[in-house]
Tab-separated table of C-alpha atoms in Angstrom:
chain	number	residue	atom	x	y	z
A	35	UNK	CA	9.801	11.316	-28.114
A	36	UNK	CA	12.704	10.656	-29.786
A	37	UNK	CA	15.226	9.490	-27.614
A	38	UNK	CA	11.812	7.621	-26.043
A	39	UNK	CA	10.494	6.043	-29.626
A	40	UNK	CA	14.678	4.717	-29.768
A	41	UNK	CA	14.472	3.416	-26.582
A	42	UNK	CA	10.872	1.513	-26.993
A	43	UNK	CA	11.818	0.122	-30.130
A	44	UNK	CA	15.592	-1.183	-29.442
A	45	UNK	CA	13.573	-3.626	-27.469
A	46	UNK	CA	14.260	-7.474	-28.652
A	47	UNK	CA	13.276	-10.146	-27.880
A	48	UNK	CA	15.868	-11.738	-25.080
A	49	UNK	CA	14.358	-14.934	-24.376
A	50	UNK	CA	10.680	-17.466	-24.613
A	51	UNK	CA	9.702	-19.247	-21.942
A	52	UNK	CA	9.693	-22.932	-22.573
A	53	UNK	CA	7.417	-25.052	-23.091
A	54	UNK	CA	3.583	-26.057	-20.272
A	55	UNK	CA	2.051	-29.253	-20.385
A	56	UNK	CA	-1.112	-27.252	-20.216
A	57	UNK	CA	-0.909	-24.531	-22.605
A	58	UNK	CA	-3.303	-21.643	-20.562
A	59	UNK	CA	-3.777	-17.441	-21.458
A	60	UNK	CA	-1.040	-15.639	-19.486
A	61	UNK	CA	-3.170	-12.818	-18.054
A	62	UNK	CA	-1.850	-10.951	-15.277
A	63	UNK	CA	2.540	-10.804	-14.797
A	64	UNK	CA	3.851	-9.577	-11.966
A	65	UNK	CA	7.673	-10.085	-10.589
A	66	UNK	CA	9.554	-9.708	-7.327
A	67	UNK	CA	11.347	-6.495	-6.247
A	68	UNK	CA	13.110	-8.317	-3.140
A	69	UNK	CA	16.701	-7.895	-3.969
A	70	UNK	CA	19.005	-10.886	-2.653
A	71	UNK	CA	22.296	-11.388	-3.691
A	72	UNK	CA	23.330	-14.563	-5.755
A	73	UNK	CA	18.871	-15.785	-5.673
A	74	UNK	CA	17.057	-15.478	-9.066
A	75	UNK	CA	14.766	-13.007	-9.945
A	76	UNK	CA	10.808	-14.278	-9.362
A	77	UNK	CA	7.908	-13.807	-12.294
A	78	UNK	CA	4.476	-14.761	-11.660
A	79	UNK	CA	1.781	-15.135	-14.035
A	80	UNK	CA	-1.953	-15.798	-13.155
A	81	UNK	CA	-2.910	-18.377	-16.074
A	82	UNK	CA	-6.300	-18.839	-17.509
A	83	UNK	CA	-6.863	-22.393	-16.023
A	84	UNK	CA	-6.467	-20.466	-12.629
A	85	UNK	CA	-3.697	-21.098	-10.745
A	86	UNK	CA	-0.255	-18.817	-10.911
A	87	UNK	CA	2.862	-20.569	-12.115
A	88	UNK	CA	6.166	-18.748	-10.871
A	89	UNK	CA	9.548	-18.240	-13.457
A	90	UNK	CA	13.106	-17.867	-12.983
A	91	UNK	CA	13.220	-14.301	-14.354
A	92	UNK	CA	16.208	-14.307	-17.186
A	93	UNK	CA	15.806	-18.404	-17.854
A	94	UNK	CA	12.213	-18.112	-18.688
A	95	UNK	CA	11.558	-21.827	-17.067
A	96	UNK	CA	8.329	-22.957	-14.912
A	97	UNK	CA	9.980	-23.415	-11.235
A	98	UNK	CA	6.680	-24.082	-9.693
A	99	UNK	CA	2.609	-23.686	-9.509
A	100	UNK	CA	-0.029	-22.358	-7.133
A	101	UNK	CA	-3.474	-22.905	-7.641
A	102	UNK	CA	-6.280	-21.511	-6.199
A	103	UNK	CA	-8.500	-24.873	-6.142
A	104	UNK	CA	-11.831	-24.936	-5.784
A	105	UNK	CA	-11.440	-22.016	-6.412
A	106	UNK	CA	-10.735	-19.477	-10.025
A	107	UNK	CA	-7.734	-17.301	-9.173
A	108	UNK	CA	-7.693	-13.454	-9.894
A	109	UNK	CA	-4.419	-10.880	-9.938
A	110	UNK	CA	-1.062	-11.525	-9.210
A	111	UNK	CA	1.063	-9.258	-6.865
A	112	UNK	CA	3.974	-10.047	-5.146
A	113	UNK	CA	5.103	-7.941	-1.670
A	114	UNK	CA	7.355	-4.835	-1.791
A	115	UNK	CA	9.673	-6.592	0.689
A	116	UNK	CA	10.044	-9.888	0.319
A	117	UNK	CA	9.764	-12.811	-2.448
A	118	UNK	CA	5.501	-13.455	-1.220
A	119	UNK	CA	2.975	-13.974	-4.039
A	120	UNK	CA	-0.541	-13.106	-3.111
A	121	UNK	CA	-4.223	-13.262	-5.753
A	122	UNK	CA	-7.244	-13.140	-4.613
A	123	UNK	CA	-9.781	-15.664	-4.946
A	124	UNK	CA	-13.376	-16.610	-6.088
A	125	UNK	CA	-13.296	-18.565	-3.271
A	126	UNK	CA	-13.811	-15.904	-1.026
A	127	UNK	CA	-9.759	-15.511	0.104
A	128	UNK	CA	-7.876	-13.732	-0.490
A	129	UNK	CA	-4.848	-16.132	-0.736
A	130	UNK	CA	-0.261	-15.646	0.561
A	131	UNK	CA	2.089	-18.696	-1.427
A	132	UNK	CA	5.753	-18.690	-0.644
A	133	UNK	CA	7.612	-17.989	-4.280
A	134	UNK	CA	10.734	-19.553	-2.826
A	135	UNK	CA	9.343	-22.366	-1.554
A	136	UNK	CA	7.103	-25.738	-3.263
A	137	UNK	CA	4.841	-26.237	-0.637
A	138	UNK	CA	0.791	-25.795	-2.163
A	139	UNK	CA	-0.685	-24.311	0.112
A	140	UNK	CA	-0.354	-20.294	0.914
A	141	UNK	CA	0.965	-19.464	3.822
A	142	UNK	CA	-1.679	-16.928	4.767
A	143	UNK	CA	-5.146	-16.961	4.218
A	144	UNK	CA	-7.291	-13.881	4.476
A	145	UNK	CA	-10.831	-14.506	4.670
A	146	UNK	CA	-13.638	-12.593	3.051
A	147	UNK	CA	-17.689	-12.059	4.205
A	148	UNK	CA	-19.966	-14.821	3.621
A	149	UNK	CA	-20.961	-14.838	-0.647
A	150	UNK	CA	-17.964	-12.105	-0.703
A	151	UNK	CA	-16.482	-13.651	-4.535
A	152	UNK	CA	-13.271	-11.983	-5.415
A	153	UNK	CA	-12.644	-10.504	-8.523
A	154	UNK	CA	-10.003	-7.769	-7.810
A	155	UNK	CA	-7.110	-6.678	-5.131
A	156	UNK	CA	-4.027	-5.333	-4.182
A	157	UNK	CA	-1.194	-4.449	-0.893
A	158	UNK	CA	0.249	-1.523	-0.453
A	159	UNK	CA	3.495	-0.564	-0.585
A	160	UNK	CA	4.734	-1.450	3.021
A	161	UNK	CA	2.915	-4.535	2.764
A	162	UNK	CA	0.467	-3.483	5.186
A	163	UNK	CA	-3.130	-3.847	4.131
A	164	UNK	CA	-4.059	-6.606	1.243
A	165	UNK	CA	-8.216	-4.680	-0.479
A	166	UNK	CA	-10.299	-7.038	-2.696
A	167	UNK	CA	-12.773	-6.559	-4.938
A	168	UNK	CA	-15.805	-8.766	-5.199
A	169	UNK	CA	-18.944	-9.440	-7.689
A	170	UNK	CA	-21.899	-7.670	-7.297
A	171	UNK	CA	-24.112	-10.347	-5.106
A	172	UNK	CA	-27.678	-9.625	-4.099
A	173	UNK	CA	-27.063	-5.314	-3.316
A	174	UNK	CA	-23.713	-6.566	-2.958
A	175	UNK	CA	-20.630	-4.770	-4.580
A	176	UNK	CA	-17.159	-4.304	-1.813
A	177	UNK	CA	-13.967	-3.584	-1.213
A	178	UNK	CA	-12.883	-6.189	1.353
A	179	UNK	CA	-9.324	-5.017	3.774
A	180	UNK	CA	-7.149	-7.304	6.145
A	181	UNK	CA	-4.491	-5.912	7.734
A	182	UNK	CA	-1.280	-7.684	5.736
A	183	UNK	CA	1.105	-8.265	8.862
A	184	UNK	CA	2.449	-11.332	10.427
A	185	UNK	CA	1.681	-11.128	13.911
A	186	UNK	CA	3.852	-13.454	16.471
A	187	UNK	CA	1.702	-14.149	18.995
A	188	UNK	CA	-0.803	-14.868	16.935
A	189	UNK	CA	0.136	-17.878	14.626
A	190	UNK	CA	-3.031	-18.563	12.809
A	191	UNK	CA	-2.183	-18.988	9.053
A	192	UNK	CA	-6.176	-17.607	8.799
A	193	UNK	CA	-7.269	-13.208	9.112
A	194	UNK	CA	-10.945	-12.288	9.498
A	195	UNK	CA	-11.022	-8.664	7.921
A	196	UNK	CA	-10.414	-5.102	8.954
A	197	UNK	CA	-13.607	-3.765	7.270
A	198	UNK	CA	-15.382	-3.110	4.346
A	199	UNK	CA	-16.880	-0.529	2.475
A	200	UNK	CA	-19.995	-1.409	0.784
A	201	UNK	CA	-21.487	2.180	-0.899
A	202	UNK	CA	-19.515	3.689	-3.183
A	203	UNK	CA	-19.705	0.993	-5.906
A	204	UNK	CA	-22.920	-0.827	-7.323
A	205	UNK	CA	-21.551	-2.779	-9.654
A	206	UNK	CA	-18.399	-5.477	-9.427
A	207	UNK	CA	-15.354	-4.447	-8.962
A	208	UNK	CA	-12.793	-5.295	-11.313
A	209	UNK	CA	-9.758	-3.703	-10.178
A	210	UNK	CA	-8.037	-2.321	-7.207
A	211	UNK	CA	-4.737	-0.476	-6.858
A	212	UNK	CA	-2.774	1.206	-4.604
A	213	UNK	CA	-0.377	4.119	-4.723
A	214	UNK	CA	2.595	3.225	-5.602
A	215	UNK	CA	4.157	4.959	-2.776
A	216	UNK	CA	1.564	6.027	0.105
A	217	UNK	CA	0.326	3.599	1.620
A	218	UNK	CA	-3.560	5.357	2.537
A	219	UNK	CA	-4.251	5.651	-1.054
A	220	UNK	CA	-5.936	3.448	-3.437
A	221	UNK	CA	-8.486	3.302	-6.909
A	222	UNK	CA	-10.624	0.921	-7.380
A	223	UNK	CA	-12.749	0.553	-10.730
A	224	UNK	CA	-15.942	-1.007	-11.370
A	225	UNK	CA	-18.486	-2.396	-14.084
A	226	UNK	CA	-20.924	0.487	-12.765
A	227	UNK	CA	-18.506	2.993	-14.910
A	228	UNK	CA	-16.783	5.019	-11.822
A	229	UNK	CA	-13.085	5.100	-10.455
A	230	UNK	CA	-13.282	5.988	-6.686
A	231	UNK	CA	-10.646	7.225	-4.887
A	232	UNK	CA	-10.131	6.438	-1.414
A	233	UNK	CA	-7.855	8.015	2.016
A	234	UNK	CA	-7.974	5.157	3.699
A	235	UNK	CA	-6.558	6.657	7.145
A	236	UNK	CA	-10.246	8.148	7.516
A	237	UNK	CA	-11.903	6.559	9.767
A	238	UNK	CA	-15.740	6.363	7.740
A	239	UNK	CA	-15.573	5.337	4.063
A	240	UNK	CA	-18.051	8.367	3.065
A	241	UNK	CA	-15.038	10.486	4.997
A	242	UNK	CA	-12.559	8.089	3.394
A	243	UNK	CA	-13.594	9.038	-0.261
A	244	UNK	CA	-11.524	11.635	-2.190
A	245	UNK	CA	-13.094	11.499	-5.270
A	246	UNK	CA	-15.427	9.785	-8.143
A	247	UNK	CA	-14.173	10.146	-11.736
A	248	UNK	CA	-16.770	8.489	-14.299
A	249	UNK	CA	-15.602	6.211	-16.852
A	250	UNK	CA	-18.959	5.879	-18.555
A	251	UNK	CA	-18.033	2.379	-19.399
A	252	UNK	CA	-17.529	-0.989	-17.285
A	253	UNK	CA	-14.126	-0.013	-15.836
A	254	UNK	CA	-10.895	-2.308	-17.099
A	255	UNK	CA	-7.788	-1.326	-15.663
A	256	UNK	CA	-7.242	1.255	-12.745
A	257	UNK	CA	-3.699	2.869	-12.730
A	258	UNK	CA	-1.394	6.184	-11.304
A	259	UNK	CA	0.470	8.462	-12.823
A	260	UNK	CA	2.193	11.827	-12.829
A	261	UNK	CA	5.257	13.311	-10.444
A	262	UNK	CA	4.968	12.559	-7.121
A	263	UNK	CA	1.682	10.183	-9.158
A	264	UNK	CA	-1.265	12.598	-8.369
A	265	UNK	CA	-2.419	11.601	-11.447
A	266	UNK	CA	-5.312	8.083	-12.458
A	267	UNK	CA	-6.082	6.629	-15.214
A	268	UNK	CA	-8.421	3.916	-16.178
A	269	UNK	CA	-8.744	1.882	-19.861
A	270	UNK	CA	-12.702	0.075	-20.825
A	271	UNK	CA	-13.893	-3.301	-21.502
A	272	UNK	CA	-14.992	-0.988	-24.479
A	273	UNK	CA	-11.500	0.335	-24.832
A	274	UNK	CA	-11.773	3.567	-24.035
A	275	UNK	CA	-9.206	5.681	-21.660
A	276	UNK	CA	-9.206	8.028	-19.357
A	277	UNK	CA	-7.488	10.191	-17.541
A	278	UNK	CA	-7.195	12.809	-14.402
A	279	UNK	CA	-5.649	14.604	-12.758
A	280	UNK	CA	-5.796	14.976	-8.743
A	281	UNK	CA	-3.944	18.467	-8.507
A	282	UNK	CA	-6.651	19.927	-9.304
A	283	UNK	CA	-9.482	18.620	-7.178
A	284	UNK	CA	-8.872	21.429	-4.673
A	285	UNK	CA	-9.017	23.900	-8.217
A	286	UNK	CA	-11.510	25.904	-10.527
A	287	UNK	CA	-9.377	23.746	-13.475
A	288	UNK	CA	-11.213	20.348	-14.930
A	289	UNK	CA	-9.695	17.524	-13.087
A	290	UNK	CA	-10.810	15.695	-16.730
A	291	UNK	CA	-7.094	15.473	-18.972
A	292	UNK	CA	-8.539	12.712	-21.180
A	293	UNK	CA	-11.626	11.035	-22.234
A	294	UNK	CA	-11.462	8.785	-25.549
A	295	UNK	CA	-14.860	6.541	-25.379
A	296	UNK	CA	-12.514	4.577	-28.455
A	297	UNK	CA	-9.479	4.862	-29.020
A	298	UNK	CA	-9.759	2.019	-31.872
A	299	UNK	CA	-11.409	5.073	-33.628
A	300	UNK	CA	-9.211	8.078	-32.987
A	301	UNK	CA	-5.639	6.847	-32.517
A	302	UNK	CA	-3.323	7.547	-35.382
A	303	UNK	CA	-0.389	4.643	-35.784
A	304	UNK	CA	1.973	4.499	-38.341
A	305	UNK	CA	1.674	1.113	-39.623
A	306	UNK	CA	-1.448	-1.124	-38.932
A	307	UNK	CA	-4.786	-0.678	-36.659
A	308	UNK	CA	-5.062	-1.149	-33.296
A	309	UNK	CA	-7.628	-4.095	-31.723
A	310	UNK	CA	-7.987	-3.576	-28.344
A	311	UNK	CA	-5.693	-1.701	-25.174
A	312	UNK	CA	-3.650	-3.999	-22.227
A	313	UNK	CA	-2.718	-1.399	-20.005
A	314	UNK	CA	-0.927	1.943	-19.027
A	315	UNK	CA	3.422	2.015	-18.008
A	316	UNK	CA	4.048	5.406	-16.280
A	317	UNK	CA	7.805	5.939	-17.119
A	318	UNK	CA	9.063	7.902	-13.934
A	319	UNK	CA	12.357	8.436	-16.129
A	320	UNK	CA	10.702	9.844	-18.231
A	321	UNK	CA	7.800	11.297	-17.008
A	322	UNK	CA	5.609	10.111	-19.270
A	323	UNK	CA	2.366	8.012	-19.882
A	324	UNK	CA	2.270	5.032	-22.270
A	325	UNK	CA	-0.662	3.077	-23.196
A	326	UNK	CA	-0.434	0.066	-24.480
A	327	UNK	CA	-2.337	-2.192	-27.148
A	328	UNK	CA	-2.327	-3.982	-29.064
A	329	UNK	CA	-3.638	-6.585	-32.187
A	330	UNK	CA	-5.337	-9.571	-32.331
A	331	UNK	CA	-2.809	-11.191	-34.375
A	332	UNK	CA	-0.248	-10.487	-31.584
A	333	UNK	CA	1.725	-7.184	-31.877
A	334	UNK	CA	2.287	-4.754	-29.638
A	335	UNK	CA	1.271	-1.218	-29.677
A	336	UNK	CA	3.131	1.933	-27.458
A	337	UNK	CA	1.223	5.137	-27.330
A	338	UNK	CA	2.706	8.414	-25.370
A	339	UNK	CA	-0.309	9.987	-23.556
A	340	UNK	CA	-0.817	13.781	-23.537
A	341	UNK	CA	-3.760	16.054	-23.192
A	342	UNK	CA	-4.912	17.047	-26.899
A	343	UNK	CA	-4.404	12.636	-27.432
A	344	UNK	CA	-2.556	9.186	-28.107
A	345	UNK	CA	0.749	8.980	-29.839
A	346	UNK	CA	1.602	6.351	-31.554
A	347	UNK	CA	5.351	5.560	-30.704
A	348	UNK	CA	6.435	2.357	-31.607
A	349	UNK	CA	5.588	-0.797	-32.712
A	350	UNK	CA	6.872	-4.589	-31.598
A	351	UNK	CA	6.629	-7.165	-33.808
A	352	UNK	CA	7.975	-10.941	-34.027
A	353	UNK	CA	6.762	-11.835	-30.730
A	354	UNK	CA	3.414	-13.364	-30.195
A	355	UNK	CA	0.701	-15.186	-32.535
A	356	UNK	CA	-1.941	-14.160	-30.905
A	357	UNK	CA	-3.660	-11.025	-28.767
A	358	UNK	CA	-0.988	-10.113	-25.749
A	359	UNK	CA	-3.010	-10.201	-22.092
A	360	UNK	CA	-0.291	-8.916	-20.197
A	361	UNK	CA	2.665	-7.662	-19.896
A	362	UNK	CA	5.104	-5.785	-16.659
A	363	UNK	CA	7.519	-2.706	-16.886
A	364	UNK	CA	10.514	-3.006	-15.067
A	365	UNK	CA	11.604	0.233	-14.565
A	366	UNK	CA	15.522	-0.305	-13.061
A	367	UNK	CA	16.973	-2.130	-16.462
A	368	UNK	CA	13.780	-0.456	-19.183
A	369	UNK	CA	13.235	-4.392	-20.051
A	370	UNK	CA	9.228	-5.034	-20.644
A	371	UNK	CA	7.708	-9.154	-19.648
A	372	UNK	CA	4.670	-9.880	-22.115
A	373	UNK	CA	2.115	-13.077	-22.610
A	374	UNK	CA	-0.330	-13.952	-24.595
A	375	UNK	CA	-3.434	-15.981	-25.926
A	376	UNK	CA	-0.503	-18.085	-27.565
A	377	UNK	CA	0.853	-19.190	-24.575
A	378	UNK	CA	4.192	-17.764	-24.975
A	379	UNK	CA	5.895	-15.532	-21.407
A	380	UNK	CA	8.256	-13.628	-23.745
A	381	UNK	CA	11.295	-10.799	-22.162
A	382	UNK	CA	12.280	-8.203	-23.695
A	383	UNK	CA	15.057	-6.418	-23.422
A	384	UNK	CA	16.848	-2.386	-25.328
A	385	UNK	CA	19.628	-3.032	-28.092
A	386	UNK	CA	19.930	-6.872	-27.110
A	387	UNK	CA	20.659	-8.303	-30.413
A	388	UNK	CA	17.098	-10.163	-31.141
A	389	UNK	CA	16.780	-13.864	-31.585
A	390	UNK	CA	15.204	-15.199	-34.137
A	391	UNK	CA	12.198	-17.485	-32.420
A	392	UNK	CA	9.529	-19.456	-34.830
A	393	UNK	CA	6.759	-18.336	-33.185
A	394	UNK	CA	3.861	-20.430	-31.472
A	395	UNK	CA	1.049	-20.532	-33.236
A	396	UNK	CA	-2.236	-19.473	-31.968
A	397	UNK	CA	-3.721	-21.418	-29.528
A	398	UNK	CA	-7.850	-22.749	-29.569
A	399	UNK	CA	-8.488	-22.998	-25.102
A	400	UNK	CA	-12.029	-24.909	-23.832
A	401	UNK	CA	-14.824	-22.932	-24.080
A	402	UNK	CA	-14.183	-22.891	-20.202
A	403	UNK	CA	-11.618	-20.251	-20.824
A	404	UNK	CA	-13.268	-18.383	-22.494
A	405	UNK	CA	-15.433	-17.608	-19.360
A	406	UNK	CA	-12.615	-16.538	-17.931
A	407	UNK	CA	-11.931	-13.630	-20.286
A	408	UNK	CA	-14.099	-11.181	-19.273
A	409	UNK	CA	-13.881	-11.328	-14.996
A	410	UNK	CA	-16.676	-8.550	-14.606
A	411	UNK	CA	-19.128	-10.640	-16.438
A	412	UNK	CA	-22.873	-10.256	-14.193
A	413	UNK	CA	-23.010	-14.608	-15.063
A	414	UNK	CA	-19.281	-15.542	-14.963
A	415	UNK	CA	-19.951	-17.202	-11.216
A	416	UNK	CA	-22.448	-19.097	-10.096
A	417	UNK	CA	-24.951	-17.065	-7.615
A	418	UNK	CA	-24.332	-17.553	-3.461
A	419	UNK	CA	-26.849	-17.327	-0.735
A	420	UNK	CA	-25.876	-15.329	1.651
A	421	UNK	CA	-25.899	-17.259	4.803
């Protein structure tokens, strides 16, 4: 633990993003995975105005911006093998842009079924399959799948779904997350409280369902952890945390490692308070799961996860001036990007000389943004009748 504590405590801010004409909350972050010589690393950020901004990672300059107009974008993810960036959209599509081109038009459009409103998605590790989760409309809450591969015979930019799962969630599908190494495994979370694990190589939905875990609350975040990523975890919209071990599915051992209804009430911080959870971070080198949370004043808390509970490791001060909504950890150089409601994107690096910056004041943004804060709400978008 001492080594871990030292590594995280060593993080210092080396760069802040440049000012933007339209300040927005930064809701999601992903970094390009394609390594290309003499080319800048790219960062994609989901903004509360429903757009995606592309930044140069080292300088944190905005290079370009993509819009889902007339819909709002939800989630942001780079492909694993190239600099394509994806986002699901409330207009019933998943959009794909080339992050290195200034074109406002998506290079690929994945169309859903009539009345679909997508609020979550992911692409699998070999970039072959996209899965997106819908809001519940009438009695339907779907997981919709597409083939993401580009067929040289078919130059059409629009693709129809391969199919959908419709029986396993009864409310908005707020989270979809593919396994980091196995392209056939995907976990989904919903406001119905269920976290479902699927093997999509199996023909039908009933048989594809590997297991169902119940968080007993609306799911805000899901992820994979553990050796060979045989564990899953979730966070809830009321700051609960659950952790399950799929290695025990075929044994008499219980699969639940940890179930905390409200982390704020049980975690023992060395300093300050915990207001909310941001997400999880599985550190491969240390084989350790960490939970990231924060305060409304912008302090970031890092906690390690064990079967005995969550243990406070360290806190990061002096960065944000308001709620931190997103982060992205780079396993190669142990750097971290964070984004928040102060419209700031920060780059943290270990052992770097901390630069002195003026903290930005907390932003006051119009109520239209507040409606984006809880995208899982049943009433957050106007219902559409099936056609």
